Short mmCIF file of N, CA and C and ligand atoms in Angstrom, two decimals:
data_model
loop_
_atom_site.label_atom_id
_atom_site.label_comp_id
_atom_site.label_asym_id
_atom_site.label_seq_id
_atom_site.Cartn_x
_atom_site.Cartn_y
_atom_site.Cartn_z
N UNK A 530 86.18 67.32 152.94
CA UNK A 530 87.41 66.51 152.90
C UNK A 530 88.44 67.10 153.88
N UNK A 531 88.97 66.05 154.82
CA UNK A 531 89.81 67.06 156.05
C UNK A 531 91.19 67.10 154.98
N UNK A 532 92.01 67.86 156.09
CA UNK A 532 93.08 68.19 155.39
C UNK A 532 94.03 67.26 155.81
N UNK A 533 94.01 66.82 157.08
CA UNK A 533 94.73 65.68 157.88
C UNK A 533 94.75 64.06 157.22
N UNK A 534 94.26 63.50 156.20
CA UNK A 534 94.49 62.54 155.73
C UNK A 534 95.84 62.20 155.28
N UNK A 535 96.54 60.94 155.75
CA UNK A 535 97.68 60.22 155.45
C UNK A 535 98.49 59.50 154.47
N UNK A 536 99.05 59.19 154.03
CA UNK A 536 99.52 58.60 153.44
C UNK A 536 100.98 58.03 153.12
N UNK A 537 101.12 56.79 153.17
CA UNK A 537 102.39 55.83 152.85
C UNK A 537 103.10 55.70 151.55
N UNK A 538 104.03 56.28 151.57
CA UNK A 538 105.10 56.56 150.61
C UNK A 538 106.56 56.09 150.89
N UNK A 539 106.85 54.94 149.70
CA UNK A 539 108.35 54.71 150.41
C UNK A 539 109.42 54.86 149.04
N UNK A 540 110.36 54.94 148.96
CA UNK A 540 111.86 54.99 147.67
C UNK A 540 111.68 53.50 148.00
N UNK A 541 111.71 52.83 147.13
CA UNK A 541 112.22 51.47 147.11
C UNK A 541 113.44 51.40 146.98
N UNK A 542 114.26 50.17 147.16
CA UNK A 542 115.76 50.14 146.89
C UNK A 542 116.14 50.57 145.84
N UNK A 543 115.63 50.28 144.77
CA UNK A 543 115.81 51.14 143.53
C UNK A 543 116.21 52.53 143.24
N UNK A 544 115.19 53.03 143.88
CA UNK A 544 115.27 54.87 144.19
C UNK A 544 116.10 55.44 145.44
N UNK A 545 116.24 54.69 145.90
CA UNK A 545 117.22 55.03 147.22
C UNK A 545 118.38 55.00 146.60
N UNK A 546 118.91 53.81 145.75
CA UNK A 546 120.08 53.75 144.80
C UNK A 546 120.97 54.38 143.83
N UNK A 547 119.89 54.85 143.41
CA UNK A 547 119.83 55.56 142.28
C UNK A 547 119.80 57.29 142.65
N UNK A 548 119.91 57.56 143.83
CA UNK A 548 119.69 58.88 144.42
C UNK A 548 118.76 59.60 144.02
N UNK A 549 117.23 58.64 144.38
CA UNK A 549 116.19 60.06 144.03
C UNK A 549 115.14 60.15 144.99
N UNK A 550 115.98 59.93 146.25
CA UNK A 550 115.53 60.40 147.22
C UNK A 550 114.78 61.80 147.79
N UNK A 551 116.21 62.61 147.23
CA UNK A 551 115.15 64.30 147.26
C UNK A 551 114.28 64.48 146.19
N UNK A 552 115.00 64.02 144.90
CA UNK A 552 113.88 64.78 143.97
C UNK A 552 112.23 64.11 144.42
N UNK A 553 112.11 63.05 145.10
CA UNK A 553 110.81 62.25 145.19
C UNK A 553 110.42 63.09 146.58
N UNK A 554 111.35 63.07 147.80
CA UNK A 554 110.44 64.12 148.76
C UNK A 554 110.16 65.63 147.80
N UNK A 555 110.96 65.91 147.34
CA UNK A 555 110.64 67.27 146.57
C UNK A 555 109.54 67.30 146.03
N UNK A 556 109.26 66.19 145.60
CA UNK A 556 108.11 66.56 144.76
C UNK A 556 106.47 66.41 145.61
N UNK A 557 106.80 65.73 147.02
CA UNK A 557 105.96 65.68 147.82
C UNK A 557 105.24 66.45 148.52
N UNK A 558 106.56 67.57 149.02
CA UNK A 558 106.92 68.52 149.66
C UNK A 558 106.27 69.80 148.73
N UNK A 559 106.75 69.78 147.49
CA UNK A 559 106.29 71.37 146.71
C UNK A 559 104.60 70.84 146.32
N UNK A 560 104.42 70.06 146.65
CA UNK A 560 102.48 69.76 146.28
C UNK A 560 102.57 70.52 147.38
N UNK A 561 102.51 70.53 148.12
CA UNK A 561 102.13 71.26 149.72
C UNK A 561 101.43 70.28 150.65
N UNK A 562 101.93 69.02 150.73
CA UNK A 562 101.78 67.89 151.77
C UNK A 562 103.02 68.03 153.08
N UNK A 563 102.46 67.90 154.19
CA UNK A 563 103.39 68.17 155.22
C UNK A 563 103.78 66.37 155.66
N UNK A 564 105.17 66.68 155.66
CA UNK A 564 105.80 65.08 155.93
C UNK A 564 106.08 65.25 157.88
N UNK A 565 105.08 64.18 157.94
CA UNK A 565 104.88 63.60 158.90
C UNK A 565 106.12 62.69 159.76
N UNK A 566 106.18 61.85 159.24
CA UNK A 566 106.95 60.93 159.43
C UNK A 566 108.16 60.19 158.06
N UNK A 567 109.30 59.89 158.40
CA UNK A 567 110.24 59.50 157.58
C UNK A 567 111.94 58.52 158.11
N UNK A 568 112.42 57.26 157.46
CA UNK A 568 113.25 56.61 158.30
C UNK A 568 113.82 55.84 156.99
N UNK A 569 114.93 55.90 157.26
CA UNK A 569 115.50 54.82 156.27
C UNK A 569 115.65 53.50 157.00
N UNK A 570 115.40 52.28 155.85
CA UNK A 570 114.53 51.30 156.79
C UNK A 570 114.87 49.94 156.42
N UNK A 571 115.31 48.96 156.34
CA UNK A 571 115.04 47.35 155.77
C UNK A 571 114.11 46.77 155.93
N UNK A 572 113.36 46.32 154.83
CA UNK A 572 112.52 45.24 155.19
C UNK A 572 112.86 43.91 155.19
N UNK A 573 111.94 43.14 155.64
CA UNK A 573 112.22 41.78 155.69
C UNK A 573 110.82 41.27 155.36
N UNK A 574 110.87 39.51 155.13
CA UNK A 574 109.92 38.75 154.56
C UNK A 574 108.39 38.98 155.37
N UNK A 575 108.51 38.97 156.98
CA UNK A 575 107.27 39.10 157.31
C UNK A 575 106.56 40.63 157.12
N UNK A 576 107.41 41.28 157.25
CA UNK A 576 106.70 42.86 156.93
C UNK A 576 106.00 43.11 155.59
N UNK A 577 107.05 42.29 154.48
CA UNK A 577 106.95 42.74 152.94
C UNK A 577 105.50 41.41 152.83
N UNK A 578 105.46 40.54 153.44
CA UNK A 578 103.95 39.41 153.50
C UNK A 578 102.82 40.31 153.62
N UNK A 579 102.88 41.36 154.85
CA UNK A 579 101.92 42.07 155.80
C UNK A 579 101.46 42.96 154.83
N UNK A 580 102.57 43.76 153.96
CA UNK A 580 102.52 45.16 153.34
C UNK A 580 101.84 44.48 152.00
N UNK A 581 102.17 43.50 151.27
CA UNK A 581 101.74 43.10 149.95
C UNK A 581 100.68 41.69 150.22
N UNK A 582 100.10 41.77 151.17
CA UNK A 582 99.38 40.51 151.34
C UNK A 582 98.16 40.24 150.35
N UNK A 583 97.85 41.27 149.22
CA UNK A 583 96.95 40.82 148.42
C UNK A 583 97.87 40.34 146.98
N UNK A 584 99.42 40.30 147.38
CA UNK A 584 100.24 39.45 146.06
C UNK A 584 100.68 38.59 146.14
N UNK A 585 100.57 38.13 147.56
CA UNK A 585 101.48 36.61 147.82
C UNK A 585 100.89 35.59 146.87
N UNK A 586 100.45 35.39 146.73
CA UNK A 586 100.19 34.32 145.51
C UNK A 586 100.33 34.68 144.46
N UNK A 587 100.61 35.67 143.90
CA UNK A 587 100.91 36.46 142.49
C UNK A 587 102.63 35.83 141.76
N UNK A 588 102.24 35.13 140.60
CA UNK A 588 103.68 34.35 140.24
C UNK A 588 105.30 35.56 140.20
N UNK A 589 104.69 36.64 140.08
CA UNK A 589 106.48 37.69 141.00
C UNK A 589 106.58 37.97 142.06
N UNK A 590 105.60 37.29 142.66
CA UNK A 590 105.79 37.64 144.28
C UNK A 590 107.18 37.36 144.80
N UNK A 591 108.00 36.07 144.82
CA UNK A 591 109.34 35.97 144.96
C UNK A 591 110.13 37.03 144.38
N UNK A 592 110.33 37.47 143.58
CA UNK A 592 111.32 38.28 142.42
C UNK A 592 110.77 39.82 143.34
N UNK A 593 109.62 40.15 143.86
CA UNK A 593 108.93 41.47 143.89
C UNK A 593 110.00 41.48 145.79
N UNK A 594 109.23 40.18 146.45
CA UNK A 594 110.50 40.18 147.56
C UNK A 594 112.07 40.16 147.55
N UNK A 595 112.36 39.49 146.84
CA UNK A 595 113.92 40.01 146.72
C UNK A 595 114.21 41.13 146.09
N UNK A 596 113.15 42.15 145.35
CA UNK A 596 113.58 43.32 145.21
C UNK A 596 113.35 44.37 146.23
N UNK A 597 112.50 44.11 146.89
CA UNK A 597 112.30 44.80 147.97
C UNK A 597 113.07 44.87 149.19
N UNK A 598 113.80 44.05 149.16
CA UNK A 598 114.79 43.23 150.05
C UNK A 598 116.27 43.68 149.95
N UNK A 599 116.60 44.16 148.68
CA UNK A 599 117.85 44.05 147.85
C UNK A 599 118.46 45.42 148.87
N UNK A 600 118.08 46.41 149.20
CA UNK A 600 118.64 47.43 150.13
C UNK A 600 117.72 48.39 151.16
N UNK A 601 118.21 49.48 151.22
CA UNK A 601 117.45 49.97 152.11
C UNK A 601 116.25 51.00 151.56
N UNK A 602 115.31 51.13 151.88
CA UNK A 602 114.02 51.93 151.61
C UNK A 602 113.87 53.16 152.47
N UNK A 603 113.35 54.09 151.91
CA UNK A 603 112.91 55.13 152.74
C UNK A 603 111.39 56.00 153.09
N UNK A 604 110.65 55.18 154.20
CA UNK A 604 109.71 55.27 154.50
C UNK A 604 109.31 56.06 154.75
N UNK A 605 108.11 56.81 154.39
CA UNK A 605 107.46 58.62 154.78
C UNK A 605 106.22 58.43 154.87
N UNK A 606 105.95 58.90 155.75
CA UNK A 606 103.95 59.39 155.79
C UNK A 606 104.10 61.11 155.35
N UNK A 607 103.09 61.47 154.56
CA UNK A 607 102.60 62.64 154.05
C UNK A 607 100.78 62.60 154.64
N UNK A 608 100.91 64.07 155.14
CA UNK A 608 99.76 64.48 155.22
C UNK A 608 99.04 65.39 154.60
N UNK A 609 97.61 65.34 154.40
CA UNK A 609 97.23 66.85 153.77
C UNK A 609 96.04 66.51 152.99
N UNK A 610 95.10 67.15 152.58
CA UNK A 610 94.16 66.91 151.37
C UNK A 610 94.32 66.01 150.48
N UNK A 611 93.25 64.74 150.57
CA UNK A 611 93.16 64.08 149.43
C UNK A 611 94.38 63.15 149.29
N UNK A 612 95.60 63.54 150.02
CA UNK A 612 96.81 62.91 149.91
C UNK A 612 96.86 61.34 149.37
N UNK A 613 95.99 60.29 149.82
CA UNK A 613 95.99 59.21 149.29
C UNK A 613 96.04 59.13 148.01
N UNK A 614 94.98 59.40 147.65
CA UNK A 614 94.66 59.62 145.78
C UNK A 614 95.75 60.49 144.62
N UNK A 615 96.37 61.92 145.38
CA UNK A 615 96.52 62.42 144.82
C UNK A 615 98.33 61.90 145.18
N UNK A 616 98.13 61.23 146.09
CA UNK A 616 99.59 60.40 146.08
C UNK A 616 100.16 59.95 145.09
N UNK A 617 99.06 58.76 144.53
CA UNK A 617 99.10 57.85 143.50
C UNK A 617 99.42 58.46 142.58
N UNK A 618 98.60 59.76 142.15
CA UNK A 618 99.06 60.45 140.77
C UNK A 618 99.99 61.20 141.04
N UNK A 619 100.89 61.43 141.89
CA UNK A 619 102.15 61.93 141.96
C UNK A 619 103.31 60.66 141.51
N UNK A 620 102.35 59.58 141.73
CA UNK A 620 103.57 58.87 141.26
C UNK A 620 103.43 58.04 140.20
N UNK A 621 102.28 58.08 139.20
CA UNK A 621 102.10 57.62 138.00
C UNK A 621 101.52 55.99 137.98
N UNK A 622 101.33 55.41 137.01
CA UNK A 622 100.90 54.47 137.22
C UNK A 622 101.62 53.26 137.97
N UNK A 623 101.50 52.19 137.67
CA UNK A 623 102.43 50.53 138.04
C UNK A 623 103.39 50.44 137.08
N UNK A 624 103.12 50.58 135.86
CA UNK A 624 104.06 50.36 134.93
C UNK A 624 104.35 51.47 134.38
N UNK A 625 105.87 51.57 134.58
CA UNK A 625 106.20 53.21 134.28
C UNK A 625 106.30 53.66 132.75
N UNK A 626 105.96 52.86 132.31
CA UNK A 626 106.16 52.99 130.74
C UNK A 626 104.34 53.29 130.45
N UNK A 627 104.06 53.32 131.35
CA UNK A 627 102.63 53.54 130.94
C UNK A 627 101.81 54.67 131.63
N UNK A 628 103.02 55.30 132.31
CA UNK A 628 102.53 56.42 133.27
C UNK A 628 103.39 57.60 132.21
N UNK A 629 102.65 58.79 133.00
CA UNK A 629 102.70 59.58 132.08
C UNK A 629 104.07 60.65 132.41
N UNK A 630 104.62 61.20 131.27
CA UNK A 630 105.53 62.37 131.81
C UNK A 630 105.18 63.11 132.89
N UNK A 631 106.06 63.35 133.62
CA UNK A 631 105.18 64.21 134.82
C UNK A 631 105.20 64.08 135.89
N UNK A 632 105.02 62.25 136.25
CA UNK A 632 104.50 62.05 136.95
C UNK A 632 106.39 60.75 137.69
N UNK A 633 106.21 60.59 138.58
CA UNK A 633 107.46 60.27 139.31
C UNK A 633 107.91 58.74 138.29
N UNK A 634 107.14 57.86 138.33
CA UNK A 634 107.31 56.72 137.56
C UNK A 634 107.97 57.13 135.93
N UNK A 635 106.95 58.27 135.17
CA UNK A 635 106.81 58.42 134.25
C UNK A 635 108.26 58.91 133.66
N UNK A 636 108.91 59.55 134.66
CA UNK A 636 109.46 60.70 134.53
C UNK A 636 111.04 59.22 134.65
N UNK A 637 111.24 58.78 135.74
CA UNK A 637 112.28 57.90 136.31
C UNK A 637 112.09 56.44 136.22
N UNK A 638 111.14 55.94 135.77
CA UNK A 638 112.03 54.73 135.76
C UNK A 638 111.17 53.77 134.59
N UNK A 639 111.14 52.61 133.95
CA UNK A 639 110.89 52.22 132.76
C UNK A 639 109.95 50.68 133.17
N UNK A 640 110.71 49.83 134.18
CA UNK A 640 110.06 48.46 134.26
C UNK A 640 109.24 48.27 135.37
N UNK A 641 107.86 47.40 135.42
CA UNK A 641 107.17 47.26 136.58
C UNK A 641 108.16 46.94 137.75
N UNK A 642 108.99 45.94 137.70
CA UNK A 642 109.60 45.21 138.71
C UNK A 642 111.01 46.34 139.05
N UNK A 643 111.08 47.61 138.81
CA UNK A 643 111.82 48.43 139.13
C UNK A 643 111.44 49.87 138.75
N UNK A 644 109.73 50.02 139.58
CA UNK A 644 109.62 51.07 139.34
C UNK A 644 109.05 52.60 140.48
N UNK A 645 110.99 51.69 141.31
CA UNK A 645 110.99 53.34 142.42
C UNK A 645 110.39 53.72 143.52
N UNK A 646 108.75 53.40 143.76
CA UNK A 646 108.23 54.14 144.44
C UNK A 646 107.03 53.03 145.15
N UNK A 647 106.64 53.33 145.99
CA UNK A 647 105.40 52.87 146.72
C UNK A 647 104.48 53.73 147.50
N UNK A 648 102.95 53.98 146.85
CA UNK A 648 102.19 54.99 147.49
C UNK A 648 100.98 53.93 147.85
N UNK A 649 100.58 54.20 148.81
CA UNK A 649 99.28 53.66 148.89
C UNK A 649 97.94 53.80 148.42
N UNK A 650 97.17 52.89 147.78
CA UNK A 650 95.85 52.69 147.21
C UNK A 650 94.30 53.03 147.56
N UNK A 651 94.45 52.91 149.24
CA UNK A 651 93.15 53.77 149.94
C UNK A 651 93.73 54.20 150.88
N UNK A 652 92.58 55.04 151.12
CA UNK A 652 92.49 55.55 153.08
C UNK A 652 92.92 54.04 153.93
N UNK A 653 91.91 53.26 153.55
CA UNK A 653 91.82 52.21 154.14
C UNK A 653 93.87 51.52 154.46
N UNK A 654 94.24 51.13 153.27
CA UNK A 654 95.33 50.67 152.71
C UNK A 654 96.96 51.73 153.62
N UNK A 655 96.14 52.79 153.45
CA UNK A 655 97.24 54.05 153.96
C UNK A 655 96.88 53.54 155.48
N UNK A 656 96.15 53.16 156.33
CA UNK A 656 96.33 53.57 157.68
C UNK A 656 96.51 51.99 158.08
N UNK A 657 96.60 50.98 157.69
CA UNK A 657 97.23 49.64 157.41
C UNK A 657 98.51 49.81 157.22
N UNK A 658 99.25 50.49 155.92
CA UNK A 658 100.49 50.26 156.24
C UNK A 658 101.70 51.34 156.95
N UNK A 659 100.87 52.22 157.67
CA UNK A 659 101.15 53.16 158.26
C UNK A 659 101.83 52.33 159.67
N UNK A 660 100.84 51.75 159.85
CA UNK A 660 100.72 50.78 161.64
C UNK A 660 101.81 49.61 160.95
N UNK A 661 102.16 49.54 159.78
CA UNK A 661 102.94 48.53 159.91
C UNK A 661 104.34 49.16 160.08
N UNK A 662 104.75 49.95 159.13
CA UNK A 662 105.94 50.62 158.92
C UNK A 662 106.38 51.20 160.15
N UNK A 663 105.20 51.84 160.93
CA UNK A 663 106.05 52.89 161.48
C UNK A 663 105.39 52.94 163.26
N UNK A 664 106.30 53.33 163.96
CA UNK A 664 105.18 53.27 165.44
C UNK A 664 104.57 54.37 165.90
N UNK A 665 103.71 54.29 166.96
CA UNK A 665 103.01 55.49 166.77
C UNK A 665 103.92 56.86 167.35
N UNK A 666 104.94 56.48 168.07
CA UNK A 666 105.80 57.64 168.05
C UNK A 666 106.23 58.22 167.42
N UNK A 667 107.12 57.64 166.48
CA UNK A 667 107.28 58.21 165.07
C UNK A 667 107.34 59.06 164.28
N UNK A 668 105.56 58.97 164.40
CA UNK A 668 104.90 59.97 163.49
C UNK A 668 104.68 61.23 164.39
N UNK A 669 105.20 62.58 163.75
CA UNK A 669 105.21 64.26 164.28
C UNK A 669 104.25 64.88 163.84
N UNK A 670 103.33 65.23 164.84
CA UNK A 670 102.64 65.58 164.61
C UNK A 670 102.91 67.97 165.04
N UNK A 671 102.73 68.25 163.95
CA UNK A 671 103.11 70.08 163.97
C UNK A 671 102.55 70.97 163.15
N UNK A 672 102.29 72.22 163.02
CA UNK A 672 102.08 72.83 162.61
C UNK A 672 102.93 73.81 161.85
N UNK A 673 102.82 73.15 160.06
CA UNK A 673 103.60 74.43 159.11
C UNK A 673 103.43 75.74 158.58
N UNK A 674 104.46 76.38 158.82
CA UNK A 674 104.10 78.06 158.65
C UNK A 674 103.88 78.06 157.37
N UNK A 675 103.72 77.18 156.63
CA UNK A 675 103.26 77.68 155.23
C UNK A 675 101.99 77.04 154.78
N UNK A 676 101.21 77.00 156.16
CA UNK A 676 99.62 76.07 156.01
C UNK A 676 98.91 77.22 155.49
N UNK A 677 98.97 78.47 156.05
CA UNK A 677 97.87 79.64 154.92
C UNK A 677 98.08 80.14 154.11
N UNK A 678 99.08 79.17 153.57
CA UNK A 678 99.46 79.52 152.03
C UNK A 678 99.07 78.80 151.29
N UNK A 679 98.69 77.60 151.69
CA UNK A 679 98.31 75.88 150.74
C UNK A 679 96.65 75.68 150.80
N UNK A 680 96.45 75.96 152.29
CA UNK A 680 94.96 76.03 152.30
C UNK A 680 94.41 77.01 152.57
N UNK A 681 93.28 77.25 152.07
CA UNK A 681 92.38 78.56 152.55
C UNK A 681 91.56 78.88 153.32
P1 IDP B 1176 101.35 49.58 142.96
O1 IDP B 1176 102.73 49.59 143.54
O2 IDP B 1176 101.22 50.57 141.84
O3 IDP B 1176 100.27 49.75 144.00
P2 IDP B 1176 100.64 46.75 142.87
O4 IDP B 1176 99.75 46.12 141.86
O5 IDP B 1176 100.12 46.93 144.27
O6 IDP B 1176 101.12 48.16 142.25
O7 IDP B 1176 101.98 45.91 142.88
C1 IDP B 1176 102.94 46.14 143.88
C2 IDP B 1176 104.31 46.13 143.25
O8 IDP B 1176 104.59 44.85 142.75
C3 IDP B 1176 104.48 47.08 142.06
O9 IDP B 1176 104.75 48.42 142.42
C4 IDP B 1176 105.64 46.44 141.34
O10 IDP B 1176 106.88 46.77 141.96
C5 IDP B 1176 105.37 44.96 141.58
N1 IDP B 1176 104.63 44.37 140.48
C6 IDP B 1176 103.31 44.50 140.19
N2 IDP B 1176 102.97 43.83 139.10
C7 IDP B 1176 104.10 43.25 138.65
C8 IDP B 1176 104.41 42.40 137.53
O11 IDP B 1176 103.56 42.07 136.70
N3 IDP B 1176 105.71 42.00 137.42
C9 IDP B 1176 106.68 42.36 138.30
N4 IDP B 1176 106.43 43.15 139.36
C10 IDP B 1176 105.16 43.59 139.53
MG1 MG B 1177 99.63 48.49 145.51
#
């Protein structure tokens, strides 16, 4: 498993709002994932189509766009081991009432339709909305002095 695998992580307006901006990189950051890339950002209808295109027909799809819509987001790629997967469980389930203490959802926020965070679902999914969010400049690519401390 390389160590260089990606992943798409954003504060929704919600969490941007609500100021939990650091505690959510914090908690990115002390796993020992190196942040790549990061921008505070607006979306709009064709991006949020592109990014959720397996919900557009889903009856909250309207309600899910105007929440997404409602302010500004803050977009990050994380790199590092496993990062996709172990993304997800950094940030608990969909419904935060059903995710566990611990875990970013679990911990902050209570309703599906306001719950904070967006990680991506595959490899596949991560390097899709990577190319959407962000350009390839963007993303910094460096080396952290605290890599022979995280990996062995
Ligand atoms: P995910 O964000 O955990 O990957 P998805 O099923 O991909 O969950 O749904 C995308 C987002 O759409 C969720 O994070 C949530 O904000 C919203 N959403 C999903 N299901 C519902 C629902 O049943 N009602 C309202 N909003 C929903
Ligand atoms: Mg999803």
């Amino acid at each position: 498993m390389s160590n260089n695998e990606r992943t798409f992580i954003a504060v929704k307006p919600d969490g941007v709002q609500r100021g939990l901006i650091p505690e959510i990189l914090t908690r990115f950051q002390n796993k020992g994932y190196k942040l790549v890339g990061i921008k505070l950002t607006l979306a709009n209808e064709t991006l949020l189509k592109q990014h959720y295109a397996d919900l557009t027909s889903k009856p909250f799809f309207p309600k899910l766009l105007s929440y997404m819509m409602s302010g500004p987001i803050l977009a990050t790629v994380w790199e590092g081991k496993d990062a996709v997967k172990q993304g997800r469980v950094l940030l608990g389930a969909t419904n935060p009432n059903a995710s566990a203490p611990g875990t970013i959802r679990g911990d902050y926020a209570v309703e599906v339709g306001r719950n904070i965070v967006h990680g991506s679902d595959s490899v596949e999914n991560a390097e899709k909305e990577i190319a959407l969010w962000f350009k390839k400049e963007e993303l910094v690519d460096y080396k952290p002095t605290m890599y022979g401390w995280i990996y062995e």
